[in-house]
Amino acid sequence: MNNVYIGDVFEFVRNGASIKQSENASGIPVTRIETIWNSTIDSERFGYANIIDASEYENYLLKDGDILMSHINSPKHLGKCACYQNKPDKLIHAMNLLNLRPNSDFISSKFIYYFFNTPKFKGMINKISNQSVNQASFSAGNLKKLQIPLPPLAEQKQVATILDAADSLRQKDQQLVEHYTALSQSLFLEMFGDPVINPLNWNTKLLDEITDFITSGSRGWAKYYSDTGDLFLRIQNVGKNRLSLDEIAYVKAPNTTEAKRTTVKAGDILLSITADLGRTAVIPVGLPKAHINQHLAIIRLKSGFVPFYVSEYISSIGGRRQLNQSNKGGVKAGLNFNDIKALKIPIPPLELQNQFDDRIALIEQQKQQAQINLQKSEALFNSLLQRAFTGELTADKAA
């Protein structure tokens, strides 16, 4: 496998057209940094500039196999890329993403796209980047000087086909996980109606009336970060009304009143009180000892109220709307205890709340199995990806 310079095997590596986009515009879609946020061309994150005739931007229309890459972004997302595959049929390349157009005589677009997603390439990008606290960047000129592994074209296509199959499997597993998340939200609407208008006219109570305990974490806990100890739950662990432990942090908790106050219990509702207000999660039975940081609040309900129902309502459109109205604005979003306690919660009969809880439990069982399958398909893909650029991955070696 030979190493070649990026500049030698791509027709060009360049920035896009300078186009002023606006929120209410339409016409031919235009790329933005957000367009490739999930390493695909996301049609819901295009920009628009009322461009009807693309002739003025003919040189910036994407072609099948073009690779869009983020070269100005937070350090974590620098180098993220997506491969354009003629969907939509017209898409204009705008500023703040690089377009790398492969020379099809030498290079398979999907092969090199997968290489760009390896830790090895991320390390190469870091070496050519100018980094600050919140943003990093690299130039097209420095990118073209990087060397990449390039086997014969036939082998590239063979490897890309194998990786495509593994990638398709993990995407299907991911879609199944997302399906179960959406199913929970649909179940809430089916049983309780639109949370904004409360069409079934359930009596409402202030959250303060149905809670035994509300508290938040402390800024001082940062000094206790460690690689072992109690779980330290942060805002990234809370979302879509479920607890995620994909990004785990730990804390060596001192034996203090504050440590006890910020310890979660099974059935507690976690609420994000800064940034994306209204994200919630319920603490499951069997979670190891855990504490929260200052961006979260613990809501502990009185008996007679079901955590999954209350959590789902808080994170619904109705709950979020109330929380955002409570937010006083300023530089950073934030809620205080009075804001949280003043949240109005429709209270259906306890029997109905328990039915919701039982049905959610069944959905969660299916979702957990889907997540296990996703972990397996992710592991398979990553294993194949690691082997793909060492010459080990061909049709007769991939099994």
Coordinates of C-alpha atoms in Angstrom, one line a residue, residues 15-384:
N15 CA -13.6 26.4 0.2
G16 CA -17.0 27.2 -1.1
A17 CA -18.8 30.2 -2.5
S18 CA -19.5 33.2 -0.3
I19 CA -23.3 33.2 -0.1
K20 CA -25.5 35.2 2.3
Q21 CA -28.1 32.8 3.6
S22 CA -31.3 33.8 5.4
E23 CA -33.7 31.9 7.7
N24 CA -36.9 32.4 5.6
A25 CA -35.3 31.9 2.2
S26 CA -35.9 29.0 -0.3
G27 CA -34.6 27.8 -3.6
I28 CA -31.6 25.6 -4.3
P29 CA -30.1 24.3 -1.0
V30 CA -26.7 25.6 0.2
T31 CA -24.3 23.8 2.5
R32 CA -23.6 24.9 6.1
I33 CA -21.3 23.5 8.7
E34 CA -24.4 21.9 10.3
T35 CA -25.1 20.1 7.0
I36 CA -22.6 17.3 7.9
W37 CA -23.1 17.3 11.7
N38 CA -23.8 13.5 11.8
S39 CA -21.2 12.6 9.0
T40 CA -24.0 12.4 6.4
I41 CA -25.5 15.1 4.1
D42 CA -28.5 16.1 6.3
S43 CA -31.3 17.5 4.2
E44 CA -32.9 19.1 7.3
R45 CA -29.8 21.3 7.9
F46 CA -29.3 23.0 4.5
G47 CA -29.2 26.8 4.2
Y48 CA -31.1 28.8 1.6
A49 CA -30.5 32.1 -0.2
N50 CA -33.4 32.3 -2.7
I51 CA -31.2 30.9 -5.5
I52 CA -33.5 29.7 -8.3
D53 CA -31.0 29.6 -11.1
A54 CA -27.7 27.8 -10.3
S55 CA -25.8 29.0 -13.3
E56 CA -24.0 31.7 -11.3
Y57 CA -22.7 28.9 -9.0
E58 CA -22.1 26.2 -11.6
N59 CA -18.5 25.7 -10.4
Y60 CA -19.8 25.1 -6.8
L61 CA -22.5 22.5 -7.5
L62 CA -21.5 19.3 -5.8
K63 CA -20.8 16.2 -7.9
D64 CA -21.3 12.6 -6.9
G65 CA -18.4 11.4 -4.7
D66 CA -17.4 14.9 -3.4
I67 CA -16.3 14.9 0.2
L68 CA -17.3 17.8 2.4
M69 CA -15.0 18.4 5.4
S70 CA -15.2 20.7 8.4
H71 CA -12.0 22.8 8.7
I72 CA -13.3 25.5 11.1
N73 CA -15.0 24.0 14.1
S74 CA -14.6 23.0 17.8
P75 CA -11.5 20.8 18.2
K76 CA -13.8 17.8 18.8
H77 CA -15.5 18.1 15.4
L78 CA -12.6 19.3 13.3
G79 CA -12.1 17.1 10.2
K80 CA -15.6 15.7 10.3
C81 CA -16.8 14.8 6.8
A82 CA -19.6 13.5 4.7
C83 CA -19.8 12.0 1.2
Y84 CA -22.2 13.6 -1.3
Q85 CA -24.0 10.9 -3.4
N86 CA -26.3 13.0 -5.7
K87 CA -28.9 13.7 -3.0
P88 CA -30.3 16.2 -3.4
D89 CA -29.7 16.5 -7.1
K90 CA -28.5 20.1 -6.8
L91 CA -26.6 21.3 -3.7
I92 CA -24.3 24.4 -3.7
H93 CA -21.1 24.3 -1.8
A94 CA -20.8 27.4 0.4
M95 CA -18.1 28.7 2.8
N96 CA -16.8 27.1 6.0
L97 CA -16.7 23.5 4.6
L98 CA -13.9 22.2 2.3
N99 CA -14.8 20.3 -0.8
L100 CA -12.4 17.5 -1.7
R101 CA -13.2 16.1 -5.2
P102 CA -11.4 12.7 -5.8
N103 CA -9.7 12.0 -9.1
S104 CA -11.6 8.8 -10.0
D105 CA -8.6 7.5 -11.9
F106 CA -6.8 7.0 -8.7
I107 CA -9.2 7.0 -5.8
S108 CA -12.5 5.6 -4.6
S109 CA -14.5 8.3 -2.9
K110 CA -16.0 6.0 -0.2
F111 CA -12.7 4.3 0.5
I112 CA -11.1 7.6 1.4
Y113 CA -14.2 8.9 3.2
Y114 CA -13.8 6.0 5.6
F115 CA -10.1 6.7 6.0
F116 CA -11.0 10.3 7.0
N117 CA -13.1 8.8 9.8
T118 CA -10.3 6.9 11.4
P119 CA -8.5 7.9 14.6
K120 CA -5.2 8.0 12.6
F121 CA -6.5 10.7 10.3
K122 CA -7.9 12.7 13.2
G123 CA -4.4 12.6 14.7
M124 CA -3.0 13.9 11.4
I125 CA -5.5 16.7 11.4
N126 CA -4.5 17.7 14.9
K127 CA -0.9 18.2 13.8
I128 CA -1.8 20.8 11.1
S129 CA -4.5 22.6 13.2
N130 CA -4.4 26.0 14.9
Q131 CA -6.3 25.5 18.1
S132 CA -7.9 27.7 20.7
V133 CA -10.2 26.9 23.6
N134 CA -13.4 26.7 21.6
Q135 CA -12.4 26.6 18.0
A136 CA -9.8 25.1 15.7
S137 CA -8.9 25.3 12.0
F138 CA -6.6 24.1 9.3
S139 CA -5.9 25.4 5.8
A140 CA -6.7 23.6 2.5
G141 CA -3.0 24.0 1.7
N142 CA -1.8 22.1 4.7
L143 CA -4.4 19.4 4.2
K144 CA -3.1 18.8 0.7
K145 CA 0.3 18.1 2.1
L146 CA -0.9 15.2 4.2
Q147 CA 0.0 11.7 3.1
I148 CA -2.7 9.0 2.9
P149 CA -2.6 5.2 2.3
L150 CA -3.7 4.2 -1.2
P151 CA -3.9 0.6 -2.4
P152 CA -4.8 -0.2 -6.1
L153 CA -8.2 1.2 -7.1
A154 CA -9.8 -2.3 -7.4
E155 CA -8.8 -3.1 -3.8
Q156 CA -10.1 0.3 -2.6
K157 CA -13.5 -0.4 -4.1
Q158 CA -13.5 -3.9 -2.5
V159 CA -12.7 -2.5 0.9
A160 CA -15.4 0.3 0.5
T161 CA -18.0 -2.3 -0.3
I162 CA -17.2 -4.3 2.9
L163 CA -17.3 -1.1 5.0
D164 CA -20.5 0.0 3.4
A165 CA -22.2 -3.2 4.4
A166 CA -21.0 -2.9 8.0
D167 CA -22.0 0.8 8.1
S168 CA -25.5 0.0 6.8
L169 CA -25.9 -2.6 9.6
R170 CA -25.0 -0.1 12.3
Q171 CA -27.2 2.6 10.8
K172 CA -30.2 0.2 10.8
D173 CA -29.5 -0.6 14.5
Q174 CA -29.3 3.1 15.2
Q175 CA -32.6 3.8 13.5
L176 CA -34.2 1.0 15.6
V177 CA -33.0 2.7 18.8
E178 CA -34.4 6.0 17.6
H179 CA -37.7 4.3 16.6
Y180 CA -38.2 3.1 20.2
T181 CA -37.5 6.6 21.5
A182 CA -40.1 8.1 19.2
L183 CA -42.5 5.3 20.2
S184 CA -42.3 6.5 23.8
Q185 CA -43.2 10.0 22.8
S186 CA -46.1 8.8 20.6
L187 CA -47.4 6.7 23.5
F188 CA -47.5 9.8 25.7
L189 CA -49.6 11.7 23.1
E190 CA -51.9 8.7 22.6
M191 CA -52.6 8.4 26.4
F192 CA -52.6 12.0 27.6
G193 CA -53.2 14.2 24.5
D194 CA -51.3 17.3 23.4
P195 CA -49.2 18.5 26.4
V196 CA -49.6 22.1 25.2
I197 CA -53.4 22.3 25.3
N198 CA -54.2 19.5 27.8
P199 CA -57.3 18.5 25.8
L200 CA -58.5 16.0 28.4
N201 CA -58.7 18.7 31.0
W202 CA -56.6 16.9 33.6
N203 CA -56.3 18.9 36.9
T204 CA -52.9 20.6 37.2
K205 CA -50.6 20.9 40.1
L206 CA -47.5 22.9 40.6
L207 CA -44.4 20.7 40.6
D208 CA -43.7 22.1 44.1
E209 CA -46.9 20.4 45.3
I210 CA -45.9 16.9 44.1
T211 CA -42.2 16.8 45.1
D212 CA -40.5 15.9 48.3
F213 CA -37.1 17.2 47.3
I214 CA -35.4 19.5 44.7
T215 CA -31.7 20.3 44.5
S216 CA -28.9 20.9 42.1
G217 CA -25.2 20.1 42.0
S218 CA -22.3 22.2 42.9
R219 CA -19.5 24.0 40.9
G220 CA -17.0 22.9 43.6
W221 CA -17.2 19.3 42.5
A222 CA -15.0 19.8 39.5
K223 CA -11.9 19.3 41.7
Y224 CA -13.0 15.8 42.5
Y225 CA -13.0 14.5 38.9
S226 CA -11.2 11.1 38.6
D227 CA -11.1 7.9 36.6
T228 CA -12.7 5.9 39.3
G229 CA -15.2 6.4 42.1
D230 CA -18.9 7.3 42.0
L231 CA -20.6 8.2 38.7
F232 CA -20.7 11.9 38.1
L233 CA -23.7 12.7 36.0
R234 CA -23.5 15.7 33.7
I235 CA -25.8 17.4 31.2
Q236 CA -24.6 15.1 28.3
N237 CA -25.9 12.1 30.3
V238 CA -29.5 13.5 30.1
G239 CA -31.6 13.6 27.0
K240 CA -34.7 12.3 25.2
N241 CA -36.2 11.5 28.6
R242 CA -33.6 8.8 29.2
L243 CA -30.3 8.4 31.0
S244 CA -27.3 7.9 28.8
L245 CA -24.0 6.5 30.1
D246 CA -22.1 6.8 26.8
E247 CA -19.9 9.5 28.2
I248 CA -19.0 8.5 31.8
A249 CA -17.2 10.7 34.3
Y250 CA -16.3 9.8 37.9
V251 CA -15.9 11.7 41.1
K252 CA -14.2 10.9 44.4
A253 CA -17.0 12.1 46.7
P254 CA -16.0 13.5 50.1
N255 CA -18.0 12.5 53.2
T256 CA -19.9 15.8 53.4
T257 CA -23.5 17.0 53.6
E258 CA -23.2 18.3 50.0
A259 CA -22.1 14.9 48.7
K260 CA -25.2 13.3 50.3
R261 CA -27.5 16.0 49.0
T262 CA -26.3 15.5 45.4
T263 CA -26.6 11.7 45.5
V264 CA -29.3 10.4 43.2
K265 CA -31.8 7.6 44.1
A266 CA -33.8 5.3 41.9
G267 CA -36.9 7.1 40.6
D268 CA -35.3 10.6 40.8
I269 CA -35.9 12.8 37.8
L270 CA -32.8 14.7 36.4
L271 CA -33.5 18.0 34.8
S272 CA -31.1 20.1 32.7
I273 CA -31.2 23.7 34.1
T274 CA -28.7 25.4 31.8
A275 CA -28.2 25.3 28.0
D276 CA -30.9 23.0 26.5
L277 CA -33.5 23.5 29.2
G278 CA -36.0 20.7 29.9
R279 CA -34.0 17.6 29.0
T280 CA -34.9 14.9 31.5
A281 CA -34.0 11.4 32.6
V282 CA -35.2 9.0 35.3
I283 CA -32.7 7.2 37.5
P284 CA -33.2 3.5 37.0
V285 CA -33.1 0.8 39.7
G286 CA -29.6 -0.7 40.1
L287 CA -27.6 2.4 39.0
P288 CA -24.3 2.5 40.9
K289 CA -23.9 5.4 43.4
A290 CA -24.0 8.7 41.4
H291 CA -23.9 12.4 42.0
I292 CA -24.9 15.4 39.8
N293 CA -23.0 18.5 38.7
Q294 CA -24.2 22.1 38.7
H295 CA -26.0 21.9 35.3
L296 CA -28.6 19.4 36.6
A297 CA -31.3 19.4 39.2
I298 CA -32.7 16.4 41.1
I299 CA -36.5 16.2 41.3
R300 CA -37.8 13.6 43.8
L301 CA -41.5 13.0 43.7
K302 CA -43.9 12.3 46.5
S303 CA -45.6 8.9 46.5
G304 CA -48.6 8.7 44.3
F305 CA -46.9 10.3 41.3
V306 CA -45.1 8.3 38.6
P307 CA -41.6 9.5 37.6
F308 CA -41.7 8.4 34.0
Y309 CA -45.0 10.3 33.4
V310 CA -43.8 13.5 35.1
S311 CA -40.4 13.3 33.3
E312 CA -42.0 12.8 29.9
Y313 CA -44.3 15.8 30.5
I314 CA -41.4 18.1 31.6
S315 CA -39.5 17.2 28.4
S316 CA -42.5 17.6 26.2
I317 CA -43.3 20.7 24.2
G318 CA -45.7 21.8 27.0
G319 CA -43.1 21.4 29.7
R320 CA -40.3 23.0 27.7
R321 CA -42.4 25.9 26.7
Q322 CA -43.1 26.7 30.4
L323 CA -39.4 26.4 31.3
N324 CA -38.3 28.6 28.5
Q325 CA -40.8 31.3 29.5
S326 CA -39.4 31.1 33.0
N327 CA -35.8 31.5 31.7
K328 CA -34.8 35.2 32.2
G329 CA -32.5 35.1 29.1
G330 CA -29.2 36.9 29.3
V331 CA -25.9 35.5 28.0
K332 CA -26.7 31.9 29.2
A333 CA -30.0 30.1 29.7
G334 CA -30.7 29.0 33.3
L335 CA -33.4 28.1 35.8
N336 CA -33.6 28.6 39.5
F337 CA -35.6 26.5 42.0
N338 CA -38.6 28.9 41.9
D339 CA -38.8 28.4 38.1
I340 CA -38.8 24.6 38.5
K341 CA -41.3 24.6 41.4
A342 CA -43.7 26.8 39.4
L343 CA -44.0 24.3 36.5
K344 CA -47.6 23.3 36.1
I345 CA -48.1 19.6 35.6
P346 CA -51.4 18.0 34.3
I347 CA -52.2 15.1 36.7
P348 CA -54.1 12.2 35.1
P349 CA -55.4 9.4 37.4
L350 CA -52.7 7.3 39.1
E351 CA -54.0 4.2 37.3
L352 CA -53.3 5.8 33.9
Q353 CA -49.9 7.0 35.0
N354 CA -49.0 3.4 36.0
Q355 CA -50.3 2.0 32.7
F356 CA -48.0 4.4 31.0
D357 CA -45.1 3.3 33.2
D358 CA -45.8 -0.4 32.4
R359 CA -45.9 0.2 28.7
I360 CA -42.8 2.4 28.8
A361 CA -41.0 -0.5 30.6
L362 CA -41.8 -2.9 27.8
I363 CA -40.6 -0.3 25.2
E364 CA -37.4 0.1 27.2
Q365 CA -36.8 -3.6 27.2
Q366 CA -36.9 -3.7 23.4
K367 CA -34.8 -0.5 23.2
Q368 CA -32.1 -2.0 25.5
Q369 CA -31.8 -5.0 23.2
A370 CA -31.6 -2.7 20.2
Q371 CA -28.9 -0.8 22.0
I372 CA -27.0 -4.0 22.6
N373 CA -27.2 -4.9 18.9
L374 CA -26.0 -1.3 18.1
Q375 CA -23.0 -1.7 20.3
K376 CA -22.2 -5.0 18.5
S377 CA -22.5 -3.5 15.0
E378 CA -20.5 -0.5 16.1
A379 CA -17.7 -2.8 17.4
L380 CA -17.8 -4.8 14.1
F381 CA -17.6 -1.6 12.0
N382 CA -14.8 -0.2 14.1
S383 CA -12.8 -3.5 13.9
L384 CA -13.2 -3.5 10.1

